[in-house]
Amino acid sequence: MLFLLFQLGKDRYALEARRVVEVVPLLALKELPQAPRGFAGIFNYRGRPVPAIDLCQVTLGQPAIERLSTRIIIVNHPDGRGNNQLLGLVAEHATEVLRKDPKDFVDAGIKIGGAPYLGPVLMDAEGPIQWVHEQRLLSEGVRNALFAEAAPPSGALGSGAYPHETN
């Protein structure tokens, strides 16, 4: 299986590459006031706004360092209603891949209730690499806030502005 490697602080992590839509350079992010902790902002991805989570902020409590190797990893994330939505994951050193058998990752023996996204660990010559299950990254409340169903603009009801509406 192919994994995308990245770092959070000095530690290495991996995502299943098949879950990644695209890896893009760190783009300008539009911050939103009073957004959930770790929410980095929204960015334009092929003409549509996509929310981005700063993985360093979520896990370490500090924003990712902006460097050339800091990227936005775009993944399909379950929205809780049976659909997948695009989600950007800001991560440092997201420039390498690794091919490993999933069986090479072993249970770390520690479960952290506040981090259900942390999976098994692979040990290599440079130290541990922890598998991140990004589909478990967001709490239900944060997921609902980021992927809220679009509501019609104020005053648009009955205006015929939406094709499914009837007057």
mmCIF file of C-alpha atoms in Angstrom:
data_model
loop_
_atom_site.group_PDB
_atom_site.id
_atom_site.type_symbol
_atom_site.label_atom_id
_atom_site.label_comp_id
_atom_site.label_asym_id
_atom_site.label_seq_id
_atom_site.Cartn_x
_atom_site.Cartn_y
_atom_site.Cartn_z
ATOM 1 C CA MET A 1 0.000 0.000 0.000
ATOM 2 C CA LEU A 2 1.206 3.523 -0.769
ATOM 3 C CA PHE A 3 1.308 6.116 2.029
ATOM 4 C CA LEU A 4 1.854 9.865 1.926
ATOM 5 C CA LEU A 5 4.297 10.921 4.645
ATOM 6 C CA PHE A 6 4.180 14.229 6.498
ATOM 7 C CA GLN A 7 5.347 15.731 9.764
ATOM 8 C CA LEU A 8 3.663 17.376 12.711
ATOM 9 C CA GLY A 9 6.449 19.071 14.620
ATOM 10 C CA LYS A 10 9.346 16.606 14.666
ATOM 11 C CA ASP A 11 7.181 13.467 14.404
ATOM 12 C CA ARG A 12 6.354 11.582 11.199
ATOM 13 C CA TYR A 13 2.886 10.464 10.145
ATOM 14 C CA ALA A 14 1.318 8.693 7.182
ATOM 15 C CA LEU A 15 -2.002 8.796 5.310
ATOM 16 C CA GLU A 16 -3.236 6.182 2.872
ATOM 17 C CA ALA A 17 -2.395 7.688 -0.514
ATOM 18 C CA ARG A 18 -5.576 6.284 -2.077
ATOM 19 C CA ARG A 19 -7.581 8.583 0.242
ATOM 20 C CA VAL A 20 -5.743 11.659 -1.091
ATOM 21 C CA VAL A 21 -7.350 13.623 -3.928
ATOM 22 C CA GLU A 22 -4.389 15.926 -4.502
ATOM 23 C CA VAL A 23 -1.480 17.570 -2.693
ATOM 24 C CA VAL A 24 -1.158 21.284 -3.417
ATOM 25 C CA PRO A 25 1.237 24.000 -2.231
ATOM 26 C CA LEU A 26 0.189 25.973 0.827
ATOM 27 C CA LEU A 27 -2.299 28.446 -0.622
ATOM 28 C CA ALA A 28 -3.660 31.667 0.806
ATOM 29 C CA LEU A 29 -6.380 30.742 3.274
ATOM 30 C CA LYS A 30 -9.385 32.913 4.093
ATOM 31 C CA GLU A 31 -9.721 32.827 7.865
ATOM 32 C CA LEU A 32 -13.192 32.782 9.369
ATOM 33 C CA PRO A 33 -13.831 34.489 12.715
ATOM 34 C CA GLN A 34 -14.786 32.221 15.632
ATOM 35 C CA ALA A 35 -14.083 29.062 13.634
ATOM 36 C CA PRO A 36 -13.424 25.795 15.513
ATOM 37 C CA ARG A 37 -9.928 25.176 16.931
ATOM 38 C CA GLY A 38 -7.576 23.975 14.214
ATOM 39 C CA PHE A 39 -9.659 25.409 11.388
ATOM 40 C CA ALA A 40 -7.117 27.182 9.160
ATOM 41 C CA GLY A 41 -9.605 28.744 6.736
ATOM 42 C CA ILE A 42 -11.046 28.114 3.303
ATOM 43 C CA PHE A 43 -9.230 28.037 -0.016
ATOM 44 C CA ASN A 44 -10.191 28.015 -3.673
ATOM 45 C CA TYR A 45 -9.875 24.553 -5.174
ATOM 46 C CA ARG A 46 -10.881 24.469 -8.825
ATOM 47 C CA GLY A 47 -13.469 27.181 -8.346
ATOM 48 C CA ARG A 48 -15.047 25.966 -5.116
ATOM 49 C CA PRO A 49 -14.370 26.857 -1.491
ATOM 50 C CA VAL A 50 -12.839 24.037 0.547
ATOM 51 C CA PRO A 51 -12.279 24.127 4.320
ATOM 52 C CA ALA A 52 -8.786 23.431 5.632
ATOM 53 C CA ILE A 53 -7.684 22.074 8.995
ATOM 54 C CA ASP A 54 -4.182 22.784 10.314
ATOM 55 C CA LEU A 55 -3.032 19.389 11.572
ATOM 56 C CA CYS A 56 -0.268 20.953 13.702
ATOM 57 C CA GLN A 57 -2.795 23.237 15.382
ATOM 58 C CA VAL A 58 -5.175 20.338 16.039
ATOM 59 C CA THR A 59 -2.530 17.978 17.402
ATOM 60 C CA LEU A 60 0.181 20.210 18.882
ATOM 61 C CA GLY A 61 -1.674 23.440 19.630
ATOM 62 C CA GLN A 62 0.544 25.530 17.327
ATOM 63 C CA PRO A 63 0.141 26.408 13.636
ATOM 64 C CA ALA A 64 2.139 24.663 10.931
ATOM 65 C CA ILE A 65 5.347 26.437 9.986
ATOM 66 C CA GLU A 66 5.020 27.981 6.538
ATOM 67 C CA ARG A 67 7.839 26.528 4.458
ATOM 68 C CA LEU A 68 8.159 25.170 0.911
ATOM 69 C CA SER A 69 7.390 21.628 2.074
ATOM 70 C CA THR A 70 4.227 22.651 3.956
ATOM 71 C CA ARG A 71 1.347 21.523 1.790
ATOM 72 C CA ILE A 72 -2.403 21.150 1.744
ATOM 73 C CA ILE A 73 -3.395 17.509 1.433
ATOM 74 C CA ILE A 74 -6.868 17.378 -0.093
ATOM 75 C CA VAL A 75 -8.905 14.361 0.974
ATOM 76 C CA ASN A 76 -12.479 13.168 0.616
ATOM 77 C CA HIS A 77 -13.925 13.349 4.113
ATOM 78 C CA PRO A 78 -17.258 11.814 5.188
ATOM 79 C CA ASP A 79 -19.723 14.581 6.057
ATOM 80 C CA GLY A 80 -21.886 12.486 8.395
ATOM 81 C CA ARG A 81 -24.783 12.391 5.907
ATOM 82 C CA GLY A 82 -23.370 9.622 3.727
ATOM 83 C CA ASN A 83 -21.486 11.910 1.357
ATOM 84 C CA ASN A 84 -17.840 12.785 0.949
ATOM 85 C CA GLN A 85 -16.743 16.417 1.016
ATOM 86 C CA LEU A 86 -13.366 17.856 0.121
ATOM 87 C CA LEU A 87 -11.235 18.787 3.118
ATOM 88 C CA GLY A 88 -7.753 20.304 3.127
ATOM 89 C CA LEU A 89 -5.214 19.135 5.693
ATOM 90 C CA VAL A 90 -2.332 21.541 6.243
ATOM 91 C CA ALA A 91 0.788 19.505 7.061
ATOM 92 C CA GLU A 92 4.534 20.085 7.169
ATOM 93 C CA HIS A 93 7.018 18.148 5.030
ATOM 94 C CA ALA A 94 4.248 16.530 2.942
ATOM 95 C CA THR A 95 6.587 15.616 0.092
ATOM 96 C CA GLU A 96 7.359 11.903 0.335
ATOM 97 C CA VAL A 97 5.589 8.610 -0.181
ATOM 98 C CA LEU A 98 6.287 5.200 1.284
ATOM 99 C CA ARG A 99 5.200 1.772 0.070
ATOM 100 C CA LYS A 100 4.552 -0.613 2.963
ATOM 101 C CA ASP A 101 2.336 -3.538 3.810
ATOM 102 C CA PRO A 102 -0.341 -2.344 6.265
ATOM 103 C CA LYS A 103 0.596 -5.342 8.433
ATOM 104 C CA ASP A 104 3.972 -3.643 9.060
ATOM 105 C CA PHE A 105 2.137 -1.091 11.207
ATOM 106 C CA VAL A 106 1.584 -2.362 14.760
ATOM 107 C CA ASP A 107 -0.620 -1.230 17.612
ATOM 108 C CA ALA A 108 1.240 1.316 19.748
ATOM 109 C CA GLY A 109 -0.452 -0.078 22.857
ATOM 110 C CA ILE A 110 -1.776 3.354 23.864
ATOM 111 C CA LYS A 111 -5.237 4.739 23.101
ATOM 112 C CA ILE A 112 -5.742 8.467 23.463
ATOM 113 C CA GLY A 113 -9.446 9.267 23.729
ATOM 114 C CA GLY A 114 -9.015 12.794 22.385
ATOM 115 C CA ALA A 115 -7.148 11.535 19.313
ATOM 116 C CA PRO A 116 -9.202 8.722 17.739
ATOM 117 C CA TYR A 117 -7.507 9.423 14.394
ATOM 118 C CA LEU A 118 -4.154 8.049 15.599
ATOM 119 C CA GLY A 119 -3.590 4.546 14.294
ATOM 120 C CA PRO A 120 -0.852 1.931 14.442
ATOM 121 C CA VAL A 121 2.866 2.666 14.210
ATOM 122 C CA LEU A 122 5.596 1.579 11.797
ATOM 123 C CA MET A 123 9.172 1.530 13.061
ATOM 124 C CA ASP A 124 11.934 2.237 10.539
ATOM 125 C CA ALA A 125 15.574 3.354 10.701
ATOM 126 C CA GLU A 126 14.558 6.990 11.289
ATOM 127 C CA GLY A 127 12.048 6.203 14.050
ATOM 128 C CA PRO A 128 8.288 5.744 14.287
ATOM 129 C CA ILE A 129 5.708 6.676 11.658
ATOM 130 C CA GLN A 130 2.130 6.806 12.905
ATOM 131 C CA TRP A 131 -0.800 6.065 10.601
ATOM 132 C CA VAL A 132 -3.448 8.812 10.667
ATOM 133 C CA HIS A 133 -7.051 7.869 9.926
ATOM 134 C CA GLU A 134 -8.152 11.270 8.638
ATOM 135 C CA GLN A 135 -11.808 10.201 8.452
ATOM 136 C CA ARG A 136 -11.759 10.183 12.294
ATOM 137 C CA LEU A 137 -10.056 13.562 12.562
ATOM 138 C CA LEU A 138 -13.090 15.794 13.038
ATOM 139 C CA SER A 139 -15.528 15.602 15.927
ATOM 140 C CA GLU A 140 -19.189 15.454 14.957
ATOM 141 C CA GLY A 141 -19.679 19.107 15.946
ATOM 142 C CA VAL A 142 -16.730 20.351 13.889
ATOM 143 C CA ARG A 143 -17.722 18.148 10.934
ATOM 144 C CA ASN A 144 -21.279 19.530 11.042
ATOM 145 C CA ALA A 145 -19.966 23.101 11.198
ATOM 146 C CA LEU A 146 -17.580 22.625 8.266
ATOM 147 C CA PHE A 147 -19.985 20.692 6.072
ATOM 148 C CA ALA A 148 -23.280 22.359 6.943
ATOM 149 C CA GLU A 149 -25.901 22.000 4.267
ATOM 150 C CA ALA A 150 -26.070 25.121 2.158
ATOM 151 C CA ALA A 151 -28.994 27.307 3.152
ATOM 152 C CA PRO A 152 -30.637 29.649 0.661
ATOM 153 C CA PRO A 153 -29.501 33.279 0.896
ATOM 154 C CA SER A 154 -31.674 35.579 2.982
ATOM 155 C CA GLY A 155 -34.756 36.717 1.071
ATOM 156 C CA ALA A 156 -34.356 34.043 -1.630
ATOM 157 C CA LEU A 157 -37.246 31.823 -0.529
ATOM 158 C CA GLY A 158 -39.986 31.759 -3.128
ATOM 159 C CA SER A 159 -37.915 33.861 -5.510
ATOM 160 C CA GLY A 160 -37.344 31.048 -7.973
ATOM 161 C CA ALA A 161 -33.599 31.483 -7.420
ATOM 162 C CA TYR A 162 -33.211 27.753 -6.912
ATOM 163 C CA PRO A 163 -34.315 25.319 -9.622
ATOM 164 C CA HIS A 164 -36.041 22.958 -7.152
ATOM 165 C CA GLU A 165 -38.263 25.716 -5.728
ATOM 166 C CA THR A 166 -41.820 26.260 -6.812
ATOM 167 C CA ASN A 167 -43.697 29.511 -6.404
#
